[in-house]
């Protein structure tokens, strides 16, 4: 958990534009790059049935980013961030399970299309 949260976690606060709801496509691209770059550690998590640890650190990271989905009430934000972290975690897991063949562009488009029709529709 320490290693994931300190050295292997996607940290949107490192790039303020990916924190803002209006830049959700940028977030999808950044997370896609993260998945491809960290496929070794994600593969180990999947192989050892520990992928839920990735969800834990990503959820905390997104909740701690004060700009990420900041334009909704805290009551709604908790659910939205949970939904996003869960979905991104599942995409990372399935990326590994399908042989890590998809490229960043494919993953980014997939993520954005899945989430784009939801809350972020008006922000793309």
PDB file of C-alpha atoms in Angstrom:
ATOM      1  CA  UNK A   1       0.000   0.000   0.000  1.00  0.00           C
ATOM      2  CA  UNK A   2       2.828   2.381   0.851  1.00  0.00           C
ATOM      3  CA  UNK A   3       4.601   1.727  -2.438  1.00  0.00           C
ATOM      4  CA  UNK A   4       1.383   2.183  -4.402  1.00  0.00           C
ATOM      5  CA  UNK A   5       0.398   5.400  -2.697  1.00  0.00           C
ATOM      6  CA  UNK A   6       3.844   7.000  -2.743  1.00  0.00           C
ATOM      7  CA  UNK A   7       5.503   5.745  -5.908  1.00  0.00           C
ATOM      8  CA  UNK A   8       2.953   4.046  -8.144  1.00  0.00           C
ATOM      9  CA  UNK A   9      -0.250   6.031  -7.755  1.00  0.00           C
ATOM     10  CA  UNK A  10      -1.715   8.248 -10.439  1.00  0.00           C
ATOM     11  CA  UNK A  11      -1.570  11.661  -8.805  1.00  0.00           C
ATOM     12  CA  UNK A  12      -3.740  14.204 -10.564  1.00  0.00           C
ATOM     13  CA  UNK A  13      -2.419  17.002  -8.365  1.00  0.00           C
ATOM     14  CA  UNK A  14       0.854  16.795 -10.269  1.00  0.00           C
ATOM     15  CA  UNK A  15      -1.024  18.192 -13.252  1.00  0.00           C
ATOM     16  CA  UNK A  16      -3.713  20.637 -12.149  1.00  0.00           C
ATOM     17  CA  UNK A  17      -5.489  20.551 -15.513  1.00  0.00           C
ATOM     18  CA  UNK A  18      -6.305  16.863 -15.083  1.00  0.00           C
ATOM     19  CA  UNK A  19      -7.999  17.617 -11.759  1.00  0.00           C
ATOM     20  CA  UNK A  20     -10.653  19.891 -13.149  1.00  0.00           C
ATOM     21  CA  UNK A  21     -13.955  18.444 -14.292  1.00  0.00           C
ATOM     22  CA  UNK A  22     -13.778  20.536 -17.440  1.00  0.00           C
ATOM     23  CA  UNK A  23     -10.590  18.720 -18.364  1.00  0.00           C
ATOM     24  CA  UNK A  24     -11.854  15.187 -17.867  1.00  0.00           C
ATOM     25  CA  UNK A  25     -10.534  14.115 -21.257  1.00  0.00           C
ATOM     26  CA  UNK A  26      -7.071  15.158 -20.052  1.00  0.00           C
ATOM     27  CA  UNK A  27      -7.611  13.037 -16.941  1.00  0.00           C
ATOM     28  CA  UNK A  28      -8.531  10.043 -19.136  1.00  0.00           C
ATOM     29  CA  UNK A  29      -5.384  10.518 -21.200  1.00  0.00           C
ATOM     30  CA  UNK A  30      -3.215  10.833 -18.100  1.00  0.00           C
ATOM     31  CA  UNK A  31      -4.698   7.742 -16.516  1.00  0.00           C
ATOM     32  CA  UNK A  32      -4.289   5.812 -19.759  1.00  0.00           C
ATOM     33  CA  UNK A  33      -0.595   6.729 -19.817  1.00  0.00           C
ATOM     34  CA  UNK A  34      -0.343   5.713 -16.175  1.00  0.00           C
ATOM     35  CA  UNK A  35      -1.842   2.266 -16.900  1.00  0.00           C
ATOM     36  CA  UNK A  36       0.549   1.621 -19.789  1.00  0.00           C
ATOM     37  CA  UNK A  37       3.607   2.909 -17.909  1.00  0.00           C
ATOM     38  CA  UNK A  38       2.787   0.995 -14.707  1.00  0.00           C
ATOM     39  CA  UNK A  39       1.638  -2.223 -16.365  1.00  0.00           C
ATOM     40  CA  UNK A  40       4.276  -4.236 -14.489  1.00  0.00           C
ATOM     41  CA  UNK A  41       3.028  -3.268 -11.006  1.00  0.00           C
ATOM     42  CA  UNK A  42      -0.615  -3.483 -12.123  1.00  0.00           C
ATOM     43  CA  UNK A  43       0.105  -6.946 -13.520  1.00  0.00           C
ATOM     44  CA  UNK A  44       1.529  -8.045 -10.168  1.00  0.00           C
ATOM     45  CA  UNK A  45      -1.564  -6.737  -8.396  1.00  0.00           C
ATOM     46  CA  UNK A  46      -3.881  -8.567 -10.792  1.00  0.00           C
ATOM     47  CA  UNK A  47      -1.856 -11.790 -10.652  1.00  0.00           C
ATOM     48  CA  UNK A  48      -1.913 -11.785  -6.845  1.00  0.00           C
ATOM     49  CA  UNK A  49      -5.581 -10.784  -6.569  1.00  0.00           C
ATOM     50  CA  UNK A  50      -4.626  -7.468  -4.952  1.00  0.00           C
ATOM     51  CA  UNK A  51      -5.967  -5.028  -7.544  1.00  0.00           C
ATOM     52  CA  UNK A  52      -8.343  -3.646  -4.930  1.00  0.00           C
ATOM     53  CA  UNK A  53      -5.328  -1.940  -3.365  1.00  0.00           C
ATOM     54  CA  UNK A  54      -5.013   0.163  -6.506  1.00  0.00           C
ATOM     55  CA  UNK A  55      -8.618   1.259  -6.076  1.00  0.00           C
ATOM     56  CA  UNK A  56      -7.947   2.243  -2.449  1.00  0.00           C
ATOM     57  CA  UNK A  57      -5.001   4.494  -3.243  1.00  0.00           C
ATOM     58  CA  UNK A  58      -6.639   5.976  -6.363  1.00  0.00           C
ATOM     59  CA  UNK A  59      -9.836   6.809  -4.513  1.00  0.00           C
ATOM     60  CA  UNK A  60      -7.878   8.562  -1.773  1.00  0.00           C
ATOM     61  CA  UNK A  61      -5.721  10.387  -4.302  1.00  0.00           C
ATOM     62  CA  UNK A  62      -8.751  11.660  -6.225  1.00  0.00           C
ATOM     63  CA  UNK A  63     -10.603  12.659  -3.063  1.00  0.00           C
ATOM     64  CA  UNK A  64      -7.521  14.503  -1.804  1.00  0.00           C
ATOM     65  CA  UNK A  65      -7.201  16.468  -5.050  1.00  0.00           C
ATOM     66  CA  UNK A  66      -9.160  19.586  -4.156  1.00  0.00           C
ATOM     67  CA  UNK A  67      -9.806  20.451  -7.801  1.00  0.00           C
ATOM     68  CA  UNK A  68     -11.026  17.034  -8.960  1.00  0.00           C
ATOM     69  CA  UNK A  69     -14.805  17.191  -9.395  1.00  0.00           C
ATOM     70  CA  UNK A  70     -14.927  20.245  -7.165  1.00  0.00           C
ATOM     71  CA  UNK A  71     -17.971  21.766  -8.820  1.00  0.00           C
ATOM     72  CA  UNK A  72     -20.502  19.462  -7.126  1.00  0.00           C
ATOM     73  CA  UNK A  73     -21.625  19.070  -3.515  1.00  0.00           C
ATOM     74  CA  UNK A  74     -19.499  16.923  -1.213  1.00  0.00           C
ATOM     75  CA  UNK A  75     -22.397  14.471  -0.902  1.00  0.00           C
ATOM     76  CA  UNK A  76     -22.415  13.888  -4.660  1.00  0.00           C
ATOM     77  CA  UNK A  77     -18.633  14.061  -5.036  1.00  0.00           C
ATOM     78  CA  UNK A  78     -18.078  11.009  -2.833  1.00  0.00           C
ATOM     79  CA  UNK A  79     -20.199   8.866  -5.144  1.00  0.00           C
ATOM     80  CA  UNK A  80     -18.791  10.307  -8.367  1.00  0.00           C
ATOM     81  CA  UNK A  81     -15.167   9.836  -7.287  1.00  0.00           C
ATOM     82  CA  UNK A  82     -15.933   6.305  -6.094  1.00  0.00           C
ATOM     83  CA  UNK A  83     -17.535   5.499  -9.447  1.00  0.00           C
ATOM     84  CA  UNK A  84     -14.584   6.906 -11.380  1.00  0.00           C
ATOM     85  CA  UNK A  85     -11.955   5.160  -9.232  1.00  0.00           C
ATOM     86  CA  UNK A  86     -13.827   1.854  -9.507  1.00  0.00           C
ATOM     87  CA  UNK A  87     -14.175   2.146 -13.265  1.00  0.00           C
ATOM     88  CA  UNK A  88     -10.576   3.171 -13.825  1.00  0.00           C
ATOM     89  CA  UNK A  89      -9.443   0.292 -11.626  1.00  0.00           C
ATOM     90  CA  UNK A  90     -11.518  -2.146 -13.684  1.00  0.00           C
ATOM     91  CA  UNK A  91     -10.096  -0.788 -16.925  1.00  0.00           C
ATOM     92  CA  UNK A  92      -6.546  -1.201 -15.559  1.00  0.00           C
ATOM     93  CA  UNK A  93      -7.318  -4.783 -14.502  1.00  0.00           C
ATOM     94  CA  UNK A  94      -8.858  -5.696 -17.850  1.00  0.00           C
ATOM     95  CA  UNK A  95      -5.987  -4.046 -19.713  1.00  0.00           C
ATOM     96  CA  UNK A  96      -3.706  -6.568 -18.009  1.00  0.00           C
ATOM     97  CA  UNK A  97      -6.096  -9.511 -18.412  1.00  0.00           C
ATOM     98  CA  UNK A  98      -6.334  -8.863 -22.173  1.00  0.00           C
ATOM     99  CA  UNK A  99      -2.559  -8.986 -22.584  1.00  0.00           C
ATOM    100  CA  UNK A 100      -1.745  -5.268 -22.167  1.00  0.00           C
ATOM    101  CA  UNK A 101      -2.136  -4.802 -25.927  1.00  0.00           C
ATOM    102  CA  UNK A 102      -4.212  -1.610 -26.023  1.00  0.00           C
ATOM    103  CA  UNK A 103      -2.371   1.664 -26.541  1.00  0.00           C
ATOM    104  CA  UNK A 104      -2.831   4.956 -24.690  1.00  0.00           C
ATOM    105  CA  UNK A 105      -5.063   6.395 -27.401  1.00  0.00           C
ATOM    106  CA  UNK A 106      -7.453   3.424 -27.312  1.00  0.00           C
ATOM    107  CA  UNK A 107      -7.670   3.479 -23.503  1.00  0.00           C
ATOM    108  CA  UNK A 108      -8.215   7.250 -23.389  1.00  0.00           C
ATOM    109  CA  UNK A 109     -11.034   7.092 -25.945  1.00  0.00           C
ATOM    110  CA  UNK A 110     -12.607   4.151 -24.159  1.00  0.00           C
ATOM    111  CA  UNK A 111     -12.508   5.863 -20.770  1.00  0.00           C
ATOM    112  CA  UNK A 112     -13.843   9.136 -22.074  1.00  0.00           C
ATOM    113  CA  UNK A 113     -16.659   7.459 -23.997  1.00  0.00           C
ATOM    114  CA  UNK A 114     -17.702   5.452 -20.934  1.00  0.00           C
ATOM    115  CA  UNK A 115     -17.696   8.446 -18.620  1.00  0.00           C
ATOM    116  CA  UNK A 116     -18.406  11.155 -21.172  1.00  0.00           C
ATOM    117  CA  UNK A 117     -22.104  10.433 -21.377  1.00  0.00           C
ATOM    118  CA  UNK A 118     -22.516  10.761 -17.660  1.00  0.00           C
ATOM    119  CA  UNK A 119     -21.740  13.733 -15.433  1.00  0.00           C
ATOM    120  CA  UNK A 120     -19.025  15.029 -17.743  1.00  0.00           C
ATOM    121  CA  UNK A 121     -21.175  15.402 -20.829  1.00  0.00           C
ATOM    122  CA  UNK A 122     -21.419  19.143 -20.379  1.00  0.00           C
ATOM    123  CA  UNK A 123     -17.723  19.538 -19.639  1.00  0.00           C
ATOM    124  CA  UNK A 124     -16.058  17.936 -22.657  1.00  0.00           C
TER     125      UNK A 124
END
